[in-house]
Coordinates of C-alpha atoms in Angstrom, one line a residue:
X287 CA -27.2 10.3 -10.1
X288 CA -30.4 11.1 -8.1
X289 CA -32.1 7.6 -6.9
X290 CA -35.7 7.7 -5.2
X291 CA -35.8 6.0 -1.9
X292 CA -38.8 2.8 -1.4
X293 CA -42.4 4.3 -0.6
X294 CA -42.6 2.7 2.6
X295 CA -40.3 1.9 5.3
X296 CA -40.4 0.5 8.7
X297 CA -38.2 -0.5 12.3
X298 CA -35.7 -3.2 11.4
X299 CA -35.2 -3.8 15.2
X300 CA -31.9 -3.8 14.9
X301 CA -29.5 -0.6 15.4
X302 CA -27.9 -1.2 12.3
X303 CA -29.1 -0.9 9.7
X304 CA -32.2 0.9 11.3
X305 CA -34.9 1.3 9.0
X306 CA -35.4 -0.1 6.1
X307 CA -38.1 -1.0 3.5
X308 CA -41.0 -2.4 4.4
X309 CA -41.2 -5.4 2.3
X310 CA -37.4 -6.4 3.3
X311 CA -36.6 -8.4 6.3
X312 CA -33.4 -8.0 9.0
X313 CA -32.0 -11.8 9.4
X314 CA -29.1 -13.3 11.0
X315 CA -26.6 -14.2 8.5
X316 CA -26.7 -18.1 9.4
X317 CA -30.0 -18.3 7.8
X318 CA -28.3 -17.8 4.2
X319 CA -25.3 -20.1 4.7
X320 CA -24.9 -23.4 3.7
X321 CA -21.5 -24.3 4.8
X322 CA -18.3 -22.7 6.2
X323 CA -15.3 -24.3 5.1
X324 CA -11.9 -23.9 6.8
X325 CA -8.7 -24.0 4.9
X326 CA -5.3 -26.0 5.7
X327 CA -1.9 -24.0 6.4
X328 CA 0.8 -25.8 4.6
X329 CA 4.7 -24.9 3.3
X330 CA 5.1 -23.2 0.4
X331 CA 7.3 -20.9 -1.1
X332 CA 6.4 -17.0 -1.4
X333 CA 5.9 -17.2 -5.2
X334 CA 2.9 -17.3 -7.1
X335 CA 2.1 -21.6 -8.4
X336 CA 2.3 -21.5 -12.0
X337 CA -0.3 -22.6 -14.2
X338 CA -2.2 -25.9 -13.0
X339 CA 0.3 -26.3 -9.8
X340 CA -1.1 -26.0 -6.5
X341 CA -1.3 -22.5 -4.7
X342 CA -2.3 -21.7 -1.1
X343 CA -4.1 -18.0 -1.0
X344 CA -2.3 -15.2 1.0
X345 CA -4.4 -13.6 3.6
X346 CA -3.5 -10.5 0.8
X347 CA -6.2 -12.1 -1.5
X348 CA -9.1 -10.5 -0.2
X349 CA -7.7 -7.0 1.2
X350 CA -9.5 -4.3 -1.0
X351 CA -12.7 -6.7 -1.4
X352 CA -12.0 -8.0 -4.5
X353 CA -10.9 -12.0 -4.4
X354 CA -7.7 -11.7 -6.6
X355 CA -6.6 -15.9 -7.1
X356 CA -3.2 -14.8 -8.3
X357 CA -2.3 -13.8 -4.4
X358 CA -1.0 -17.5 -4.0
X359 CA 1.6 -19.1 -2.7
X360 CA 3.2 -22.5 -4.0
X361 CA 2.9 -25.6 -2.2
X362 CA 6.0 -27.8 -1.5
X363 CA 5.3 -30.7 -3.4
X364 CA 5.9 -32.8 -0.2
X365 CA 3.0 -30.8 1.1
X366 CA 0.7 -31.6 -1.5
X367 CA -1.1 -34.2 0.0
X368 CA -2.4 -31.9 2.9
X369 CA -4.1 -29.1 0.9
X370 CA -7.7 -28.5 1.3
X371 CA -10.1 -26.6 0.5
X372 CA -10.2 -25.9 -3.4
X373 CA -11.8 -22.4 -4.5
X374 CA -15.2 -22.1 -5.7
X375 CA -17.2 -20.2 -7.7
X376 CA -20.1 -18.0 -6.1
X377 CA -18.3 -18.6 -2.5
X378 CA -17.4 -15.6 -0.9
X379 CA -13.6 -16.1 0.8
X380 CA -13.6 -14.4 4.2
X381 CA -10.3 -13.2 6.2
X382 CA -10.9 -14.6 9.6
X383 CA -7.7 -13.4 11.9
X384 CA -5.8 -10.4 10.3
X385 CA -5.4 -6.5 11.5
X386 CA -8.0 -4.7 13.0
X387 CA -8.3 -2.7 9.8
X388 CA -8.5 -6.3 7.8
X389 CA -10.0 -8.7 9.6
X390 CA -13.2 -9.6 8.1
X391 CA -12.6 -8.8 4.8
X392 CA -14.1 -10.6 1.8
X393 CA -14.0 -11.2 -1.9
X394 CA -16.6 -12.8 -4.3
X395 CA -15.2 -15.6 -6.2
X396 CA -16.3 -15.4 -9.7
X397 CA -15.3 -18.7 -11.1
X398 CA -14.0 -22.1 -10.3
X399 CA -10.2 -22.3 -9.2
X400 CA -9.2 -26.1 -8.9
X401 CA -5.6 -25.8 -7.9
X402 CA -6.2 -22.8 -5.1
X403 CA -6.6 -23.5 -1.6
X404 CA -7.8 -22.1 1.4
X405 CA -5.1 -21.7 4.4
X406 CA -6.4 -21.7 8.1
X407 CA -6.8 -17.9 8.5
X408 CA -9.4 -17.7 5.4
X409 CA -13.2 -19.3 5.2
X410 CA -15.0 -19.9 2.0
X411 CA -18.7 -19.8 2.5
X412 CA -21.7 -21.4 0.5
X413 CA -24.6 -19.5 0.2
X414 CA -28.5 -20.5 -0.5
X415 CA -31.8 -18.8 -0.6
X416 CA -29.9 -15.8 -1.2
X417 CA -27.7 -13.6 -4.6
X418 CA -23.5 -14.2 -3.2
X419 CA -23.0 -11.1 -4.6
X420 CA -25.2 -9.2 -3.1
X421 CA -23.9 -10.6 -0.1
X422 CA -20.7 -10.0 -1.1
X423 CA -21.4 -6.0 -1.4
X424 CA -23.1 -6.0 2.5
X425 CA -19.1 -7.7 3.1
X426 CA -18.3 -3.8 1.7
X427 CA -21.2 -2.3 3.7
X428 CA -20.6 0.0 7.2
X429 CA -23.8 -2.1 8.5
X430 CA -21.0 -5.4 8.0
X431 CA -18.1 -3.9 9.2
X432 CA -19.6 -2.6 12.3
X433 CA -20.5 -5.8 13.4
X434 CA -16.8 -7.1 12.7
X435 CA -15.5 -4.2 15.3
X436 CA -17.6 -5.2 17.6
X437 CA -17.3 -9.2 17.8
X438 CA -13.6 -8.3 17.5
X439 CA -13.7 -5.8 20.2
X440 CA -11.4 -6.6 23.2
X441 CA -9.1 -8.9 21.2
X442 CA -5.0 -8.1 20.6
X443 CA -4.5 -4.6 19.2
X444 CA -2.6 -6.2 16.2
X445 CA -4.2 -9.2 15.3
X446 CA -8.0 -9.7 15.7
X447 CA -9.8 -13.1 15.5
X448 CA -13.6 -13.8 14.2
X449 CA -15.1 -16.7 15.6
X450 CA -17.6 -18.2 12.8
X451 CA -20.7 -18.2 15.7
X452 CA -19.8 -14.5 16.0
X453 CA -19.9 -14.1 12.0
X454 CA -23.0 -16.2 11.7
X455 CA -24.7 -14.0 14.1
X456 CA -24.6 -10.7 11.9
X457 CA -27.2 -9.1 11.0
X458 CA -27.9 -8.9 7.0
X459 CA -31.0 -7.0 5.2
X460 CA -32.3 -9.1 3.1
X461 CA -34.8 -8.2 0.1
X462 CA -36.5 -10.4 -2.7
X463 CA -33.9 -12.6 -4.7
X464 CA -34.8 -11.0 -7.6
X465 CA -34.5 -7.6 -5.5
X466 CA -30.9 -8.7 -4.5
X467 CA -30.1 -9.7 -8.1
X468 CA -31.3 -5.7 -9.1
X469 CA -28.9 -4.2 -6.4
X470 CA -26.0 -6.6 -7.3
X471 CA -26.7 -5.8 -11.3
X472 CA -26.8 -1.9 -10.5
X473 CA -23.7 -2.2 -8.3
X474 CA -22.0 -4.1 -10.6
X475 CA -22.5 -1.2 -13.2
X476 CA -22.2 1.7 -10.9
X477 CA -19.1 0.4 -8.9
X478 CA -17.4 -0.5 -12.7
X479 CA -17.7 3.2 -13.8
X480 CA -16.2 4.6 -10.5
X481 CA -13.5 2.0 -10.6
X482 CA -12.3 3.3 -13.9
X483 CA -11.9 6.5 -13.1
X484 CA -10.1 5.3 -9.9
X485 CA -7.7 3.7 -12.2
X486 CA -7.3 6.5 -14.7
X487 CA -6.2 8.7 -11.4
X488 CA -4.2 6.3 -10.2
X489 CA -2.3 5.7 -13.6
X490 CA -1.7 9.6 -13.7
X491 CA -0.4 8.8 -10.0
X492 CA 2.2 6.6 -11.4
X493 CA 2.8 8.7 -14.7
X494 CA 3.2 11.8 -12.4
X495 CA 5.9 10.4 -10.3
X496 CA 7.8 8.8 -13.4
X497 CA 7.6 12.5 -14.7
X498 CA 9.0 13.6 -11.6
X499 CA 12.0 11.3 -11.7
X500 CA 12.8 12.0 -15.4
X501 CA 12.6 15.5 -15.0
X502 CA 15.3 15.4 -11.8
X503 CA 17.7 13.0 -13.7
X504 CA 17.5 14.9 -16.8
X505 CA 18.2 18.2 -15.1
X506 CA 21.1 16.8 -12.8
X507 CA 22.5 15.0 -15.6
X508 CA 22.0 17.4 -18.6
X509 CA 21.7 20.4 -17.0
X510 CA 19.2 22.9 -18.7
X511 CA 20.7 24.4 -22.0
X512 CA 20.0 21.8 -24.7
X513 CA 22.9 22.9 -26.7
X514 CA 25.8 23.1 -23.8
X515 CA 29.1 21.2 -25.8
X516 CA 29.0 17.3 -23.9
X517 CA 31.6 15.1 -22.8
X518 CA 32.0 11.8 -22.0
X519 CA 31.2 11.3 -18.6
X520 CA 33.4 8.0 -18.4
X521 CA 30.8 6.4 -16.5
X522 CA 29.8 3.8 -18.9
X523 CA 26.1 3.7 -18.2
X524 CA 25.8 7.2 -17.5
X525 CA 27.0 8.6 -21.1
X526 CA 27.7 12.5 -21.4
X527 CA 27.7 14.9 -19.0
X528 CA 28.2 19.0 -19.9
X529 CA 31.5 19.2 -21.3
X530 CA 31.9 22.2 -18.2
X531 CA 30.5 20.0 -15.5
X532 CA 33.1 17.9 -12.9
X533 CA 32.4 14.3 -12.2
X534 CA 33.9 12.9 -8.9
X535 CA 32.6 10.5 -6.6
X536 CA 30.3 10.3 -3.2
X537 CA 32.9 9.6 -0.9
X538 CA 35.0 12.7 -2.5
X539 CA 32.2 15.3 -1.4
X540 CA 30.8 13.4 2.0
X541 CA 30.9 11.1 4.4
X542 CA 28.3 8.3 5.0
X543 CA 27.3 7.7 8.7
X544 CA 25.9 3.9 9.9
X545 CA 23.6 4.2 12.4
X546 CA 22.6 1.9 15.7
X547 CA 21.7 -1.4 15.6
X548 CA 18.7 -2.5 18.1
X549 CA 19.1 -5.3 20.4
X550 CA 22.3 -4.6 22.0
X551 CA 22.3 -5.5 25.9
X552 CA 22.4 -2.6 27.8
X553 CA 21.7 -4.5 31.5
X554 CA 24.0 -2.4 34.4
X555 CA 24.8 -0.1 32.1
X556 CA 23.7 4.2 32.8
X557 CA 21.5 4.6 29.6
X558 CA 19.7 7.7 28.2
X559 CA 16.2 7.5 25.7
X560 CA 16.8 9.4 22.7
X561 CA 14.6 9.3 19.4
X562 CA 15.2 6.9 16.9
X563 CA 14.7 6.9 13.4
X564 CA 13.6 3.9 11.3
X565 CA 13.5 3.3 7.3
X566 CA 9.3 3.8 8.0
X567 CA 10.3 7.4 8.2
X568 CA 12.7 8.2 5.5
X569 CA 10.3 8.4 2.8
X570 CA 10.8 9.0 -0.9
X571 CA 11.7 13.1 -0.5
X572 CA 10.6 13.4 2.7
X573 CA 10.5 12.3 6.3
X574 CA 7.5 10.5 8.2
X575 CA 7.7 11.8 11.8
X576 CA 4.3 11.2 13.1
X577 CA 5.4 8.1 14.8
X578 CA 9.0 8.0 15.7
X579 CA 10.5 5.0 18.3
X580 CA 12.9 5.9 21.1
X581 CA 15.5 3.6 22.0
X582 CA 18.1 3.2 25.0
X583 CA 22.0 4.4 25.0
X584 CA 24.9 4.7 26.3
X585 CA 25.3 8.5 26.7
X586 CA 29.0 8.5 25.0
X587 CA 26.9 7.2 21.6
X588 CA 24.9 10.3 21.3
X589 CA 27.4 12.2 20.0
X590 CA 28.7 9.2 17.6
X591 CA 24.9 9.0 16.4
X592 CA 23.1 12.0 16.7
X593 CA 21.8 13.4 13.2
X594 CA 23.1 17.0 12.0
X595 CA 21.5 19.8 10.0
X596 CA 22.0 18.8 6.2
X597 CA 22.3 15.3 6.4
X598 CA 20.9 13.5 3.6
X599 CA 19.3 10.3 5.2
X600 CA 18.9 7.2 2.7
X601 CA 17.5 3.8 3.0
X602 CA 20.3 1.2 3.4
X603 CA 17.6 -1.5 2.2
X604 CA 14.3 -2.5 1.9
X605 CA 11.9 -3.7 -0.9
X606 CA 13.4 -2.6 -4.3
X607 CA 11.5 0.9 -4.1
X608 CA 12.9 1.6 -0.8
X609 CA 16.6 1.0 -1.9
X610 CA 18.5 4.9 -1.3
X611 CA 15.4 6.7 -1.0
X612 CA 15.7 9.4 1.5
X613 CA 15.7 13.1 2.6
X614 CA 17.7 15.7 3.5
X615 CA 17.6 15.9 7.7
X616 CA 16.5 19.3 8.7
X617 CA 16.4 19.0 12.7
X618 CA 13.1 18.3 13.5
X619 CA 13.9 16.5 16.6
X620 CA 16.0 17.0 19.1
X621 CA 18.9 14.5 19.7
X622 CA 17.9 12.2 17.6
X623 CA 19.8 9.0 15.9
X624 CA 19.6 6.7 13.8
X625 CA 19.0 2.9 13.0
X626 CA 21.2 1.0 11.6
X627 CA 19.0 0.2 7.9
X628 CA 19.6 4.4 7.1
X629 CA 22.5 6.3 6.3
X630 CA 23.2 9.7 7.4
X631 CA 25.3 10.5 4.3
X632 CA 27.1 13.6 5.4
X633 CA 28.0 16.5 2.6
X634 CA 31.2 18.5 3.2
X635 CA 31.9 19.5 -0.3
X636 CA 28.6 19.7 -1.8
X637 CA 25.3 21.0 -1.2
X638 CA 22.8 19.0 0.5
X639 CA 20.1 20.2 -2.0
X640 CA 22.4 19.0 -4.5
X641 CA 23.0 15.8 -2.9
X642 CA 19.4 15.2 -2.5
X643 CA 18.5 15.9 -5.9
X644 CA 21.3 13.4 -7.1
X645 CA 20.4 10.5 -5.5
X646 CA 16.7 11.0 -6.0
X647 CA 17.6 10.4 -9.4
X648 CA 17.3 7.7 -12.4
X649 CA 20.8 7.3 -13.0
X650 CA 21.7 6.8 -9.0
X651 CA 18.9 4.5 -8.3
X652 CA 20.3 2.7 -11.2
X653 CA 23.7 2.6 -9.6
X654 CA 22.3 1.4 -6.0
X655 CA 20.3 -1.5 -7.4
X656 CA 23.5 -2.6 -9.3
X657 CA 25.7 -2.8 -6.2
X658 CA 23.1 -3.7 -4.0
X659 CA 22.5 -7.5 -2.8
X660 CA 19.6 -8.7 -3.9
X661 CA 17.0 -11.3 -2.9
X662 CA 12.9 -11.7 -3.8
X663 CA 11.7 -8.5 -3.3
X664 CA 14.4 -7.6 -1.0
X665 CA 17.7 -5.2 -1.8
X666 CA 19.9 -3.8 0.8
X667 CA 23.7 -1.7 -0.1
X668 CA 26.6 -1.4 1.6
X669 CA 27.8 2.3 2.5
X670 CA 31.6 1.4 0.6
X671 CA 29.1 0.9 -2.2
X672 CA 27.0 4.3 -1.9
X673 CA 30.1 6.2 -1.6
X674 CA 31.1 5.0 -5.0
X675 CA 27.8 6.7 -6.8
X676 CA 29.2 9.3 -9.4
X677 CA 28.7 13.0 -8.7
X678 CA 28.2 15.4 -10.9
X679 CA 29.0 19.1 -10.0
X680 CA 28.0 22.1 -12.5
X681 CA 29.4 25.6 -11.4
X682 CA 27.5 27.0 -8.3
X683 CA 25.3 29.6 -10.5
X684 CA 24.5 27.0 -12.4
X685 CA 23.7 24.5 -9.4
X686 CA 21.4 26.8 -8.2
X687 CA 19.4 27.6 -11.3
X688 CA 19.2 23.5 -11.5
X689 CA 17.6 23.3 -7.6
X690 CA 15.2 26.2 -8.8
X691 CA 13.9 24.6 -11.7
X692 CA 13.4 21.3 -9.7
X693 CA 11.7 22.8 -7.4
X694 CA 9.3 24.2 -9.6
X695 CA 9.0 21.5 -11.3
X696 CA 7.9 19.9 -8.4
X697 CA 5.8 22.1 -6.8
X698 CA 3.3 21.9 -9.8
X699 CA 3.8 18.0 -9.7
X700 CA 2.4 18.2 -5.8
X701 CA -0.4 20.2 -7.1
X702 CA -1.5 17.5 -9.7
X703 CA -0.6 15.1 -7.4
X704 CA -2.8 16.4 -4.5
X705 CA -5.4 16.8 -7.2
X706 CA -5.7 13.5 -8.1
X707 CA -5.2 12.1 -4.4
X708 CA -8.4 14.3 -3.4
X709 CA -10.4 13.2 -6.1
X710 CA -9.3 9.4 -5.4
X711 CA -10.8 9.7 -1.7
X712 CA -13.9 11.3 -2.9
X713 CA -14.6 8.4 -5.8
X714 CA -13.7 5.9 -3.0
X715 CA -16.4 8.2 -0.4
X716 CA -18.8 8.0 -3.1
X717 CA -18.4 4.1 -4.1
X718 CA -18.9 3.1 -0.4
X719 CA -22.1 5.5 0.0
X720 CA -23.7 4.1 -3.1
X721 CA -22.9 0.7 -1.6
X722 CA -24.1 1.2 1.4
X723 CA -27.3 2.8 0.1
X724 CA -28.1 -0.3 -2.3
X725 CA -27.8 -3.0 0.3
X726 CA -29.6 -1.5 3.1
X727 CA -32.5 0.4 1.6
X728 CA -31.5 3.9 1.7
X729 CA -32.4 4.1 -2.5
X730 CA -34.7 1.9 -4.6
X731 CA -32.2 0.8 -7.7
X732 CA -35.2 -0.9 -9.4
X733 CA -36.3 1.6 -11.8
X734 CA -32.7 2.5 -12.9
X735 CA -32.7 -1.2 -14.0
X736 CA -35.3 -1.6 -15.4
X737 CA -34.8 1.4 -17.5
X738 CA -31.6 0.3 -19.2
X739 CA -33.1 -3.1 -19.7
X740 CA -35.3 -1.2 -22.1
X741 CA -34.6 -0.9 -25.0
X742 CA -36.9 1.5 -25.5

């Protein structure tokens, strides 16, 4: 889409956001609001309220700049007499203390929520003399965020705090209402259509991995001649197996390695600093090494500790997607251990490829979640428990035709995978341009308005 820019522009006086058109003007934000409100924090538990109960918003509501109510949290009905703050339409909900990367970020709210509530750490603000939602796209805006960096410049590294002097104090461009209304219109429209294909990439995201999984469990379970003779693999949820395949058990074919616990008082004690690896870097297939912790030892535990070549590393627990994901340990550092929330799980009768590939699949996952302790949102396993997953063993010619096929398989999965990664960065590239285009000048979005309001 090819937009003209205004005819005339001129010197906002104000670095950002520069020029703009001449019939605009630059104003400090204050001169739109009506009122700040602040929220209460109160109890509640960590699940969503149910329909016409009280909910306090999670911090989480606002995070991609869309307001989503359902990020709630219920109050404790001893609690309900302190809630304030119910959500309002045409507000726009601000996240005043969060992460450098979040703080300051806002969502419109598009109708009235009676039983939502604001906690401390979010603002809802009334507007006048201005469109919210064209306020709420300069939220989305460089020109915006900008201004957040720098009022939040010089506070902690991990969370940041906006002071509502410092918010009110942003610069905003600011055209005709009816302007305003245009650019939040063609927005609207033009956001809508990349946000669809956004989600059709990210569905084939999800339908890609799923595809992935299947075609792993199929291949270690099944094997890859449709009409090999089956036998029962006397695994009850597991069903038949090739008739010429040998089912055993983990702890048969390996041994599973705990790792170190943190926290352990080393004071008078000689230490040494190796490398130590957290559930953050055992990823689903591979490993995350770009930041990687160091902690203090005795020197006698290195040995005890220290990863080897071949391990297959799994998470011990974790949110449920986290539960015995893992990767197979290739030495790419040095001496290094690990924590006590991964296994090293140690092959001496089976291939590590082979060990990898099993409990990357369905039918293992299936097996850790149903020994595993579980809480909301939480799992974690015990190693006597991952020793006892089933392990299937084809002969070694056919083994290796198995890992070939996967891996193909795979590759050509990463290549649809990448595909649809790249092309989700450039929609989201070309969603923030066109944003902030609209809101400070840089196109005129009146004629394309006008034109489909013709229906002519």
């Amino acid at each position: 889409m090819s937009l003209p820019r205004y005819a005339q522009y001129k010197d906002s006086g104000v670095a950002w956001p520069g020029d703009v058109p001449a019939h605009w003007s630059v104003s400090k934000v204050k001169t739109v609001i009506k009122a700040i409100d602040s929220g209460v924090s109160v109890n509640a538990v960590d699940t969503p309220a149910a329909d016409g109960s009280a909910g306090v918003l999670k911090t989480s509501c606002v995070y991609d700049g869309t307001f989503r109510f359902e990020e709630n949290k219920a109050v404790l009905e001893e609690e309900l007499s302190r809630v304030a703050c119910a959500v309002e339409k045409d507000t726009v909900i601000v996240s005043r203390m969060n992460t450098p990367a979040l703080v300051g970020a806002a969502g419109l709210v598009k109708e009235n929520r009676p039983n939502i509530y604001l906690p401390d750490r979010l603002w809802q603000i009334h507007f006048h003399n201005c469109v919210p939602s064209f306020v709420h796209y300069w939220t989305l805006s460089p020109v915006y965020r900008h201004q957040v960096e720098i009022a939040c410049a010089g506070t902690s590294s991990s969370m940041q705090n906006l002071g509502q002097d410092q918010f009110k104090s942003f610069w905003i461009p600011l055209p005709t209402l009816d302007e305003q209304s245009a650019i939040a219109a063609f927005l609207d429209r033009e956001t809508g259509k990349i946000d669809a294909l956004i989600a059709e990439q990210e569905k084939l995201l999800t339908l890609l991995a799923e595809k992935r999984q299947a075609t792993i469990s199929h291949a270690v379970t099944r094997g890859l001649n449709p009409n090999a003779p089956m036998k029962d693999s006397g695994v009850s949820w597991l069903g038949e197996v090739p008739a010429h395949w040998r089912v055993t058990r983990l702890k048969f074919v390996a041994s599973v390695q705990t790792g170190i616990a943190k926290g352990k008082d080393n004071q008078g004690k000689e230490t040494i600093t190796v490398p130590y690896l957290r559930v953050a870097n055992v990823q689903d297939g591979h490993l995350a090494l770009e930041q990687v912790t160091t902690i203090d030892i005795e020197p006698e535990q290195l040995d005890r500790y220290r990863l080897q070549v071949g391990d297959v590393l799994m998470n011990e627990g974790g949110d449920f997607d986290k539960l015995g994901r893992g990767a197979i340990w290739g030495g790419e550092i040095e001496d290094c251990i690990h924590q006590n929330h991964v296994f090293a799980v140690r092959p001496h009768a089976v291939s590590p490829q082979w060990l990898n590939q099993i409990t990357s699949s369905q039918y293992a996952q299936f097996h850790f979640m149903g020994r595993s302790k579980q809480s909301t949102n939480l799992a974690s396993i015990s190693s006597t428990n991952v020793m006892e997953l089933p392990i299937l063993f084809p002969p070694h010619e056919e083994q290796a035709a198995v890992l070939a096929f996967v891996e193909c398989e795979n590759a050509r999965l990463d290549a649809l995978h990448d595909a649809s990664t790249r092309a989700i960065s450039l929609l989201k590239e070309r969603r923030s341009a066109l944003i902030a285009a609209a809101v400070t000048g840089k196109i005129d979005v009146r004629g394309a308005m006008e034109a489909q309001d013709d229906p002519h």
